[in-house]
Short mmCIF file of C-alpha atoms and ligand atoms in Angstrom, two decimals:
data_model
loop_
_atom_site.label_atom_id
_atom_site.label_comp_id
_atom_site.label_asym_id
_atom_site.label_seq_id
_atom_site.Cartn_x
_atom_site.Cartn_y
_atom_site.Cartn_z
CA MET A 1 31.85 -1.22 10.85
CA SER A 2 30.01 -3.52 8.35
CA ILE A 3 26.90 -1.27 7.60
CA ARG A 4 27.54 0.36 4.56
CA SER A 5 26.27 1.59 1.24
CA ASN A 6 27.14 1.19 -2.24
CA ARG A 7 27.63 -2.61 -1.90
CA LEU A 8 26.89 -3.72 -5.30
CA THR A 9 27.46 -2.68 -8.79
CA ALA A 10 24.77 -0.73 -10.82
CA ALA A 11 23.85 -3.76 -12.76
CA GLU A 12 23.35 -6.05 -9.36
CA TYR A 13 21.07 -3.20 -7.96
CA ALA A 14 19.02 -2.82 -11.41
CA HIS A 15 18.84 -6.63 -11.63
CA ASN A 16 17.80 -7.06 -7.99
CA PHE A 17 15.33 -4.29 -8.07
CA SER A 18 13.84 -5.10 -11.22
CA ASP A 19 10.14 -5.60 -11.69
CA VAL A 20 9.00 -8.63 -9.26
CA HIS A 21 5.59 -9.44 -11.37
CA PRO A 22 6.35 -8.61 -14.79
CA PRO A 23 3.62 -7.53 -17.30
CA PHE A 24 2.18 -9.69 -20.21
CA GLU A 25 4.89 -10.23 -22.91
CA SER A 26 2.28 -9.31 -25.55
CA ARG A 27 -1.15 -8.34 -26.36
CA GLU A 28 -1.84 -11.97 -27.48
CA ALA A 29 -0.77 -13.42 -23.93
CA ALA A 30 -3.28 -10.92 -22.17
CA LEU A 31 -6.12 -11.83 -24.44
CA VAL A 32 -5.46 -15.63 -23.77
CA GLU A 33 -5.58 -15.11 -20.08
CA ALA A 34 -8.74 -12.81 -20.36
CA GLU A 35 -10.41 -15.56 -22.41
CA ARG A 36 -9.92 -18.09 -19.51
CA CYS A 37 -12.34 -15.97 -17.29
CA LEU A 38 -15.66 -17.66 -16.94
CA ARG A 39 -17.35 -14.15 -16.45
CA CYS A 40 -19.21 -15.75 -13.21
CA TYR A 41 -22.47 -14.57 -12.19
CA ASP A 42 -22.12 -12.72 -8.65
CA ALA A 43 -18.51 -12.96 -9.18
CA PRO A 44 -16.84 -13.54 -5.82
CA CYS A 45 -13.46 -11.96 -7.12
CA THR A 46 -15.53 -8.66 -7.33
CA LYS A 47 -17.04 -9.17 -3.95
CA SER A 48 -13.38 -9.80 -2.36
CA CYS A 49 -12.09 -6.44 -3.92
CA PRO A 50 -12.38 -3.66 -1.37
CA THR A 51 -13.01 -1.04 -3.97
CA SER A 52 -15.87 -3.60 -5.83
CA ILE A 53 -14.05 -3.44 -9.31
CA ASP A 54 -16.31 -4.93 -11.80
CA ILE A 55 -13.68 -7.81 -12.80
CA PRO A 56 -15.63 -9.95 -15.33
CA LYS A 57 -16.65 -6.50 -17.02
CA PHE A 58 -12.99 -5.25 -17.28
CA ILE A 59 -11.50 -8.62 -18.48
CA LYS A 60 -14.39 -9.14 -20.81
CA GLN A 61 -13.43 -5.77 -22.12
CA ILE A 62 -9.98 -6.90 -22.70
CA THR A 63 -11.10 -10.13 -24.68
CA THR A 64 -12.50 -7.47 -27.18
CA ASP A 65 -9.59 -5.21 -27.50
CA ASN A 66 -11.67 -2.61 -25.72
CA VAL A 67 -8.63 -1.53 -23.44
CA LYS A 68 -9.77 2.03 -23.01
CA GLY A 69 -13.30 0.82 -21.62
CA SER A 70 -11.51 -1.83 -19.64
CA ALA A 71 -9.29 0.85 -17.88
CA HIS A 72 -12.36 3.06 -17.29
CA THR A 73 -14.17 0.01 -15.39
CA ILE A 74 -11.11 -0.28 -13.37
CA PHE A 75 -10.61 3.47 -12.56
CA GLN A 76 -14.07 4.08 -11.97
CA SER A 77 -13.96 2.04 -8.88
CA ASN A 78 -10.32 2.50 -7.95
CA ILE A 79 -8.33 5.41 -9.41
CA MET A 80 -5.34 3.87 -8.04
CA GLY A 81 -5.92 0.58 -9.90
CA ALA A 82 -2.54 0.51 -11.56
CA GLY A 83 -0.69 0.92 -8.43
CA CYS A 84 -3.19 -1.63 -6.79
CA SER A 85 -2.46 -4.26 -9.51
CA ARG A 86 1.23 -4.24 -8.23
CA VAL A 87 0.85 -4.11 -4.30
CA CYS A 88 -2.41 -5.74 -3.71
CA PRO A 89 -2.02 -8.94 -1.71
CA VAL A 90 -4.44 -10.24 -4.30
CA GLU A 91 -3.80 -13.91 -3.34
CA LYS A 92 -6.11 -13.12 -0.15
CA LEU A 93 -8.45 -10.84 -2.21
CA CYS A 94 -9.54 -11.08 -5.81
CA GLU A 95 -7.43 -13.94 -6.99
CA GLY A 96 -7.84 -15.65 -3.99
CA SER A 97 -11.56 -15.97 -4.42
CA CYS A 98 -11.48 -16.86 -8.13
CA VAL A 99 -13.73 -20.00 -8.74
CA TYR A 100 -10.45 -21.62 -10.68
CA ASN A 101 -9.10 -22.29 -7.17
CA LEU A 102 -12.00 -24.55 -6.29
CA MET A 103 -11.01 -26.50 -9.51
CA HIS A 104 -7.60 -26.71 -8.22
CA GLU A 105 -6.24 -24.71 -11.20
CA ASP A 106 -4.19 -21.37 -11.34
CA PRO A 107 -6.61 -18.34 -10.76
CA ILE A 108 -7.29 -15.71 -13.22
CA ALA A 109 -4.12 -13.33 -13.32
CA ILE A 110 -6.63 -10.36 -12.28
CA ALA A 111 -3.76 -8.23 -11.16
CA LYS A 112 -1.59 -8.78 -14.29
CA LEU A 113 -4.58 -8.28 -16.55
CA GLN A 114 -5.53 -5.02 -14.36
CA ARG A 115 -2.01 -3.76 -14.80
CA TYR A 116 -2.26 -4.26 -18.64
CA SER A 117 -5.11 -2.23 -19.20
CA THR A 118 -4.33 0.73 -16.68
CA GLU A 119 -0.71 1.11 -17.53
CA MET A 120 -1.73 1.38 -21.12
CA ALA A 121 -4.37 4.25 -20.12
CA MET A 122 -1.34 5.87 -18.23
CA GLU A 123 1.13 5.41 -21.03
CA LYS A 124 -1.34 6.84 -23.75
CA ASN A 125 -2.65 9.26 -21.21
CA TRP A 126 -6.06 8.63 -22.07
CA LYS A 127 -8.85 11.03 -20.61
CA LEU A 128 -11.15 8.65 -18.90
CA PHE A 129 -12.99 11.23 -16.88
CA THR A 130 -14.31 14.74 -17.07
CA ARG A 131 -15.08 17.38 -14.78
CA LYS A 132 -18.77 18.41 -14.03
CA PRO A 133 -19.44 22.20 -14.19
CA SER A 134 -17.86 23.82 -10.89
CA ALA A 135 -20.22 23.21 -7.93
CA GLY A 136 -18.87 26.10 -6.01
CA ARG A 137 -17.68 24.33 -3.24
CA ARG A 138 -14.25 23.82 -1.84
CA VAL A 139 -12.78 21.12 0.11
CA ALA A 140 -9.45 20.57 1.78
CA ILE A 141 -7.84 17.31 2.32
CA VAL A 142 -4.91 16.43 4.41
CA GLY A 143 -2.36 13.84 2.99
CA ALA A 144 -1.93 13.04 -0.62
CA GLY A 145 -1.71 9.24 -0.08
CA PRO A 146 -4.30 6.70 -1.53
CA ALA A 147 -7.05 7.84 0.67
CA GLY A 148 -6.84 11.41 -0.10
CA LEU A 149 -6.02 11.20 -3.64
CA SER A 150 -9.15 8.75 -4.02
CA CYS A 151 -11.24 11.32 -2.19
CA ALA A 152 -9.96 14.22 -4.31
CA HIS A 153 -10.56 12.52 -7.43
CA VAL A 154 -14.06 11.52 -6.74
CA LEU A 155 -14.73 15.27 -5.69
CA ALA A 156 -12.92 16.74 -8.54
CA ARG A 157 -15.20 14.54 -10.86
CA GLU A 158 -18.18 16.02 -9.31
CA GLY A 159 -17.24 19.57 -9.70
CA VAL A 160 -15.51 20.29 -6.45
CA ASP A 161 -12.27 22.34 -6.05
CA VAL A 162 -10.05 20.36 -3.84
CA THR A 163 -6.79 21.52 -2.15
CA ILE A 164 -4.58 18.62 -0.80
CA PHE A 165 -2.09 19.66 2.08
CA GLU A 166 0.88 17.10 2.02
CA LYS A 167 3.76 17.18 4.31
CA GLU A 168 6.28 15.21 2.02
CA ALA A 169 7.44 16.49 -1.23
CA LYS A 170 5.36 13.90 -3.25
CA GLY A 171 2.19 12.45 -3.50
CA GLY A 172 1.57 9.01 -3.23
CA GLY A 173 1.82 8.16 0.67
CA LEU A 174 2.61 4.81 1.39
CA MET A 175 2.66 3.74 -2.36
CA THR A 176 5.61 6.18 -2.93
CA TYR A 177 7.51 6.04 0.54
CA GLY A 178 6.50 2.81 2.18
CA ILE A 179 6.81 -0.23 -0.42
CA ALA A 180 9.54 -2.23 -1.86
CA ALA A 181 11.10 -0.67 -4.66
CA TYR A 182 10.83 -3.78 -6.95
CA LYS A 183 6.97 -3.68 -6.77
CA VAL A 184 6.51 0.16 -7.67
CA THR A 185 9.33 2.55 -8.70
CA PRO A 186 9.73 6.01 -7.46
CA GLN A 187 8.77 7.28 -11.36
CA PHE A 188 5.74 4.80 -11.43
CA CYS A 189 4.36 6.59 -8.26
CA GLN A 190 4.93 10.02 -9.85
CA ASP A 191 3.09 8.95 -12.99
CA GLU A 192 0.31 7.53 -11.16
CA VAL A 193 -0.16 10.82 -8.99
CA ASP A 194 0.12 12.91 -12.10
CA TYR A 195 -2.49 10.70 -14.22
CA ILE A 196 -4.77 11.21 -11.15
CA LEU A 197 -4.40 14.75 -11.15
CA SER A 198 -4.63 15.37 -14.75
CA ILE A 199 -8.55 15.30 -14.31
CA GLY A 200 -8.00 18.96 -13.00
CA GLY A 201 -9.49 20.86 -9.93
CA ILE A 202 -6.95 19.31 -7.52
CA ASP A 203 -4.25 21.47 -6.22
CA ILE A 204 -1.66 19.88 -4.06
CA ARG A 205 0.46 21.95 -1.73
CA TYR A 206 3.48 20.13 -0.73
CA GLY A 207 5.50 20.59 2.70
CA GLN A 208 2.47 21.30 4.23
CA GLU A 209 2.03 19.48 7.73
CA LEU A 210 -1.27 19.45 9.87
CA GLY A 211 -0.15 20.91 13.40
CA ASN A 212 3.10 22.40 12.00
CA ASN A 213 2.30 24.73 8.87
CA ILE A 214 -1.53 24.29 8.79
CA THR A 215 -4.31 24.07 11.67
CA LEU A 216 -7.44 22.42 11.37
CA ALA A 217 -9.26 25.58 12.53
CA GLN A 218 -7.78 27.33 9.37
CA LEU A 219 -9.06 24.82 7.04
CA LYS A 220 -12.24 24.85 8.44
CA ASP A 221 -12.63 28.49 8.06
CA GLU A 222 -11.41 28.51 4.75
CA TYR A 223 -13.08 25.39 3.19
CA ASP A 224 -16.63 24.12 3.00
CA ALA A 225 -15.43 20.42 4.28
CA VAL A 226 -12.22 18.85 5.43
CA PHE A 227 -11.04 15.34 4.72
CA LEU A 228 -8.22 13.86 7.01
CA GLY A 229 -6.33 11.27 5.29
CA PHE A 230 -2.91 11.35 7.02
CA GLY A 231 -2.08 7.81 7.77
CA VAL A 232 -0.24 6.21 10.34
CA GLY A 233 3.50 6.43 10.51
CA LEU A 234 5.39 6.03 13.77
CA ALA A 235 7.44 2.83 14.07
CA ARG A 236 6.36 0.74 17.16
CA GLN A 237 9.34 0.57 19.43
CA LEU A 238 10.36 -2.80 20.88
CA ASN A 239 11.08 -1.46 24.34
CA ILE A 240 14.12 -3.54 25.01
CA PRO A 241 17.68 -2.61 26.03
CA GLY A 242 19.83 -1.84 23.35
CA GLU A 243 17.50 -0.37 21.12
CA GLU A 244 19.56 2.81 20.97
CA LEU A 245 22.59 1.30 19.75
CA ASN A 246 24.09 1.97 16.27
CA GLY A 247 22.68 -0.07 13.68
CA VAL A 248 19.27 -0.36 15.10
CA VAL A 249 16.80 1.11 12.52
CA ASP A 250 12.97 1.03 12.28
CA ALA A 251 11.52 -0.77 8.84
CA ILE A 252 9.57 2.71 8.04
CA SER A 253 12.68 4.61 7.93
CA PHE A 254 14.82 2.20 6.14
CA ILE A 255 12.16 1.99 3.50
CA TYR A 256 11.86 5.57 3.32
CA HIS A 257 15.71 6.16 2.75
CA LEU A 258 15.52 3.55 0.02
CA ARG A 259 12.62 5.02 -1.79
CA THR A 260 13.69 8.58 -1.61
CA ASN A 261 17.54 8.01 -2.48
CA GLU A 262 19.79 6.19 -5.00
CA LEU A 263 19.75 2.35 -4.21
CA ALA A 264 23.40 2.58 -3.72
CA ALA A 265 22.93 5.03 -1.00
CA THR A 266 21.01 3.00 1.42
CA ALA A 267 23.39 1.50 3.97
CA VAL A 268 22.84 -2.23 5.06
CA GLY A 269 24.61 -4.61 7.17
CA ASP A 270 26.28 -7.80 6.41
CA ARG A 271 24.02 -9.93 8.98
CA VAL A 272 20.82 -8.13 9.22
CA ILE A 273 17.78 -9.18 11.81
CA VAL A 274 14.45 -8.05 10.80
CA VAL A 275 11.96 -8.12 13.91
CA GLY A 276 8.31 -8.84 12.76
CA LEU A 277 6.43 -10.57 9.81
CA GLY A 278 3.99 -8.23 8.37
CA MET A 279 3.99 -6.85 4.67
CA THR A 280 6.67 -4.14 5.99
CA ALA A 281 8.80 -6.62 7.50
CA ILE A 282 9.03 -8.57 4.31
CA ASP A 283 9.82 -5.62 2.04
CA ALA A 284 12.62 -4.66 4.65
CA ALA A 285 13.92 -7.93 4.74
CA THR A 286 13.94 -8.62 0.89
CA GLN A 287 15.24 -5.30 0.16
CA ALA A 288 18.12 -5.71 2.87
CA LYS A 289 19.08 -8.93 0.79
CA ARG A 290 18.76 -7.13 -2.61
CA LEU A 291 20.76 -4.54 -1.25
CA GLY A 292 23.78 -6.90 -0.63
CA ALA A 293 23.21 -8.14 3.07
CA LYS A 294 24.75 -11.59 3.23
CA GLU A 295 22.43 -12.92 5.68
CA VAL A 296 18.87 -11.98 6.51
CA THR A 297 17.03 -13.30 9.58
CA ILE A 298 13.54 -12.75 10.23
CA VAL A 299 12.45 -12.97 13.95
CA TYR A 300 8.87 -13.63 14.40
CA ARG A 301 7.18 -14.60 17.91
CA ARG A 302 4.43 -17.09 16.70
CA THR A 303 4.09 -19.76 13.96
CA GLN A 304 3.54 -19.84 10.42
CA ASP A 305 -0.12 -20.62 10.92
CA GLU A 306 -0.63 -17.18 12.61
CA MET A 307 1.83 -15.17 10.46
CA PRO A 308 0.34 -11.77 9.44
CA CYS A 309 1.95 -11.71 5.83
CA THR A 310 0.73 -13.71 2.94
CA GLN A 311 1.98 -17.06 2.01
CA VAL A 312 3.38 -15.21 -1.43
CA GLU A 313 5.13 -12.74 0.41
CA LEU A 314 6.71 -15.39 2.69
CA ASP A 315 7.62 -17.24 -0.37
CA LEU A 316 9.11 -14.11 -1.58
CA ALA A 317 11.65 -13.91 1.45
CA LEU A 318 12.47 -17.35 0.99
CA LEU A 319 13.41 -17.10 -2.32
CA ASP A 320 15.47 -14.37 -1.61
CA GLY A 321 17.32 -16.34 0.87
CA CYS A 322 16.04 -15.09 4.03
CA HIS A 323 15.82 -17.07 7.18
CA ILE A 324 12.84 -17.17 9.38
CA GLU A 325 13.20 -17.82 12.93
CA TRP A 326 9.63 -18.74 14.19
CA LEU A 327 8.87 -18.60 17.91
CA ALA A 328 11.23 -16.10 18.75
CA ALA A 329 10.68 -12.75 20.48
CA PRO A 330 13.45 -10.03 21.11
CA LYS A 331 14.69 -9.66 24.44
CA GLU A 332 18.02 -7.46 24.18
CA VAL A 333 20.06 -5.94 21.62
CA LEU A 334 23.81 -6.70 22.10
CA GLY A 335 26.61 -4.11 21.31
CA THR A 336 30.30 -3.40 21.65
CA ASP A 337 31.25 0.26 21.52
CA GLY A 338 27.99 1.54 20.79
CA THR A 339 27.32 -0.74 17.91
CA VAL A 340 24.95 -3.78 17.37
CA THR A 341 26.63 -7.01 17.37
CA GLY A 342 23.56 -9.23 18.05
CA LEU A 343 19.87 -9.96 19.57
CA VAL A 344 19.01 -11.79 22.14
CA CYS A 345 15.78 -13.73 21.80
CA HIS A 346 13.51 -15.56 23.93
CA ARG A 347 12.26 -18.98 22.50
CA MET A 348 8.77 -18.73 22.70
CA LYS A 349 5.60 -21.27 22.57
CA LEU A 350 1.98 -20.69 22.07
CA GLY A 351 -0.33 -20.15 25.26
CA GLU A 352 -4.14 -19.57 25.36
CA PRO A 353 -6.15 -17.87 22.46
CA ASP A 354 -6.38 -14.14 23.23
CA ALA A 355 -9.61 -11.93 22.65
CA SER A 356 -9.13 -12.34 18.69
CA GLY A 357 -8.90 -15.88 18.94
CA ARG A 358 -5.16 -16.21 18.02
CA ARG A 359 -2.96 -18.14 20.53
CA SER A 360 -0.65 -15.79 22.43
CA PRO A 361 2.95 -16.40 22.43
CA VAL A 362 4.57 -16.96 26.00
CA PRO A 363 8.56 -17.39 26.57
CA ALA A 364 9.37 -21.14 26.74
CA GLY A 365 12.12 -20.61 29.26
CA GLU A 366 14.89 -20.73 26.73
CA GLU A 367 17.20 -17.99 25.40
CA PHE A 368 19.46 -17.65 22.39
CA THR A 369 21.81 -15.19 20.36
CA ILE A 370 21.59 -14.34 16.57
CA GLY A 371 24.80 -12.49 15.78
CA ALA A 372 24.08 -9.32 13.63
CA ASP A 373 25.45 -6.03 12.56
CA MET A 374 21.90 -4.67 11.85
CA VAL A 375 18.39 -4.87 13.56
CA ILE A 376 15.54 -3.60 11.60
CA LYS A 377 12.45 -3.01 13.74
CA ALA A 378 9.16 -4.03 11.76
CA ALA A 379 6.75 -4.42 14.60
CA GLY A 380 3.95 -2.52 13.24
CA GLN A 381 3.06 1.17 13.18
CA MET A 382 1.25 3.50 15.68
CA PRO A 383 -1.32 6.41 14.75
CA PHE A 384 -0.25 9.75 15.11
CA GLU A 385 -2.02 9.94 18.99
CA GLY A 386 -0.61 13.40 20.00
CA LEU A 387 -1.83 15.05 16.77
CA VAL A 388 -5.36 13.22 16.76
CA ALA A 389 -5.84 14.05 20.65
CA GLY A 390 -4.67 17.67 19.95
CA LEU A 391 -7.29 18.51 17.25
CA ASP A 392 -9.91 17.31 19.80
CA LEU A 393 -10.84 14.46 17.56
CA GLN A 394 -12.75 11.39 19.26
CA HIS A 395 -10.34 8.42 18.96
CA VAL A 396 -9.10 5.11 20.12
CA SER A 397 -5.47 4.69 20.98
CA GLY A 398 -4.93 7.47 18.16
CA LYS A 399 -7.44 5.94 15.68
CA VAL A 400 -9.76 8.54 14.60
CA ASN A 401 -13.42 7.56 15.33
CA VAL A 402 -15.72 7.78 12.59
CA SER A 403 -19.39 7.28 11.78
CA SER A 404 -20.00 7.05 7.94
CA SER A 405 -16.65 8.77 7.58
CA ALA A 406 -17.88 11.79 9.54
CA THR A 407 -15.68 12.64 12.63
CA ASN A 408 -17.05 14.33 15.84
CA ILE A 409 -16.32 17.69 14.46
CA GLU A 410 -18.85 19.29 11.96
CA GLY A 411 -17.59 19.36 8.45
CA VAL A 412 -14.63 17.13 9.23
CA PHE A 413 -14.32 13.76 7.68
CA ALA A 414 -11.51 10.95 7.84
CA GLY A 415 -10.56 7.59 6.19
CA GLY A 416 -7.82 5.31 5.53
CA ASP A 417 -5.08 4.54 7.82
CA CYS A 418 -5.83 7.20 10.17
CA VAL A 419 -9.09 5.51 11.10
CA ASN A 420 -8.36 1.90 10.55
CA GLY A 421 -4.75 1.87 11.75
CA GLY A 422 -3.10 0.48 8.72
CA ARG A 423 -4.44 -1.52 6.22
CA GLU A 424 -3.85 -2.12 2.70
CA VAL A 425 -3.52 0.30 0.03
CA VAL A 426 -6.82 -0.51 -1.51
CA ASP A 427 -8.81 -0.19 1.69
CA ALA A 428 -7.68 3.42 1.91
CA VAL A 429 -8.68 3.95 -1.59
CA GLN A 430 -12.26 2.76 -0.73
CA ALA A 431 -12.16 4.69 2.59
CA GLY A 432 -11.17 7.95 0.22
CA LYS A 433 -14.38 7.18 -2.11
CA ASP A 434 -16.61 6.95 1.05
CA GLY A 435 -15.30 10.10 2.52
CA ALA A 436 -15.99 12.17 -0.64
CA ALA A 437 -19.64 10.52 -0.94
CA ALA A 438 -20.18 11.78 2.71
CA ILE A 439 -18.84 15.04 2.06
CA MET A 440 -21.03 15.38 -1.01
CA GLY A 441 -23.94 14.52 1.11
CA TYR A 442 -22.80 16.92 3.59
CA LEU A 443 -22.51 19.77 1.02
CA GLY A 444 -25.85 19.00 -0.36
CA LEU A 445 -24.69 17.54 -3.74
CA SER A 446 -25.16 14.07 -5.11
CA VAL A 447 -22.76 11.56 -6.38
CA GLU A 448 -23.49 10.56 -9.85
CA THR A 449 -22.07 7.35 -11.31
CA ARG A 450 -20.78 8.43 -14.82
CA LYS A 451 -21.74 5.78 -17.37
CA ALA A 452 -19.12 5.03 -20.18
CA THR A 453 -19.48 6.91 -23.35
CA ARG A 454 -18.95 5.70 -27.08
CA ALA A 455 -15.39 7.02 -26.84
CA ASP A 456 -14.75 5.11 -23.82
CA ILE A 457 -15.84 1.71 -25.61
CA GLN A 458 -14.37 2.04 -28.72
CA PRO A 459 -11.68 -0.54 -29.53
CA ILE A 460 -8.12 0.82 -29.70
CA PHE A 461 -6.80 -1.81 -31.86
FE1 LIG B 1 -13.39 -14.54 -13.68
FE2 LIG B 1 -12.37 -16.09 -11.65
FE3 LIG B 1 -13.67 -13.35 -11.28
FE4 LIG B 1 -14.95 -15.95 -11.99
S1 LIG B 1 -14.05 -15.43 -10.05
S2 LIG B 1 -15.17 -13.89 -13.09
S3 LIG B 1 -13.41 -16.91 -13.40
S4 LIG B 1 -11.70 -13.86 -12.34
#
């Protein structure tokens, strides 16, 4: 069988999984880029950031060597600003809105500048926030992913005592377990979680799963409010013959294994097919290639005009040598002796637009087969519908219904992927902030926006 681990040398693994977007090489390089910013009034970049980071302000602070103030500006709006600077699809958010695009020039390298400030803050362990005196209130949060950590940090700043219940052994959620290792390393994710927790007042209990080790009734009894940020996680099935064959895996499990083991320990085939073209599909395809697969083919049922990933992500896959099979949908996984040998696909064509306005793919009447020894399913994730229904939460197909972050159960709030079905990390961070604000209102407390102190704005160079 050609699916095997330990394909490359240690040096090759290190090279293939090195930082995809390296930081500035020097302080001078960061300052030169920061000086390009026009500091637009009504900055479109800030409007495009789901967490509304004051981008012209933090860039201006860099130009005056006030990196501490710059990091404070970022973290005040997005406590996962360091991670987001590495994983946000900035080409469709802040950088995609930068006015330089209108002048047909490169947009300001906002993510790289954000990384410059936030990584220095983490490296130097700058304490940019202090807790208010105890508010005498306790809040339980389910899930230590971006939504849960963001919610926890706002509440901790306001003097609320927070306990997070996390089913995994580490915090960070999707950032730690579901994103390509060449974007964020496990060590970086751990450092980011530690930095967030350094404010104090947040206790994380690992290995605690809602519906298994803990119940919502218990949390409601023991805490003044509950925030649910447990995300999504179940891989969508293809529901085609042969899906049970050896060599068929889902992208979530593939990336999870890669993130929780040595790179050399993750098995990959010689000829790999990835079904789907979202961000997770790209992360699975590129990492399969970087683990040593000889051929990687991504099968997508629509055309480039409808693809869910960004052009930057697609280019990353193409540069890694992945092949894209457009207008192709899986029909059957072929196998011999219980092991994958190929994938039969329908050739598709685009039909009439669906309710969302996207043209629906329909079979064009042809079939073709791609040889493979591994098929990675990346057709999306599903909410935890059974869990949500069992908790008596109102929901739509497993996505929790909320109104201003409040669920139908009094004192229980929710946000992030378990509500929206799975968006970007930065969306979950904002949902956590919204949840914290709603909880503060429910508890009769108010959220103050802390102003930067003199210590924050002193230049550090
Ligand atoms: Fe600076 Fe671009 Fe934002 Fe304008 S749109 S403030 S130039 S980053």
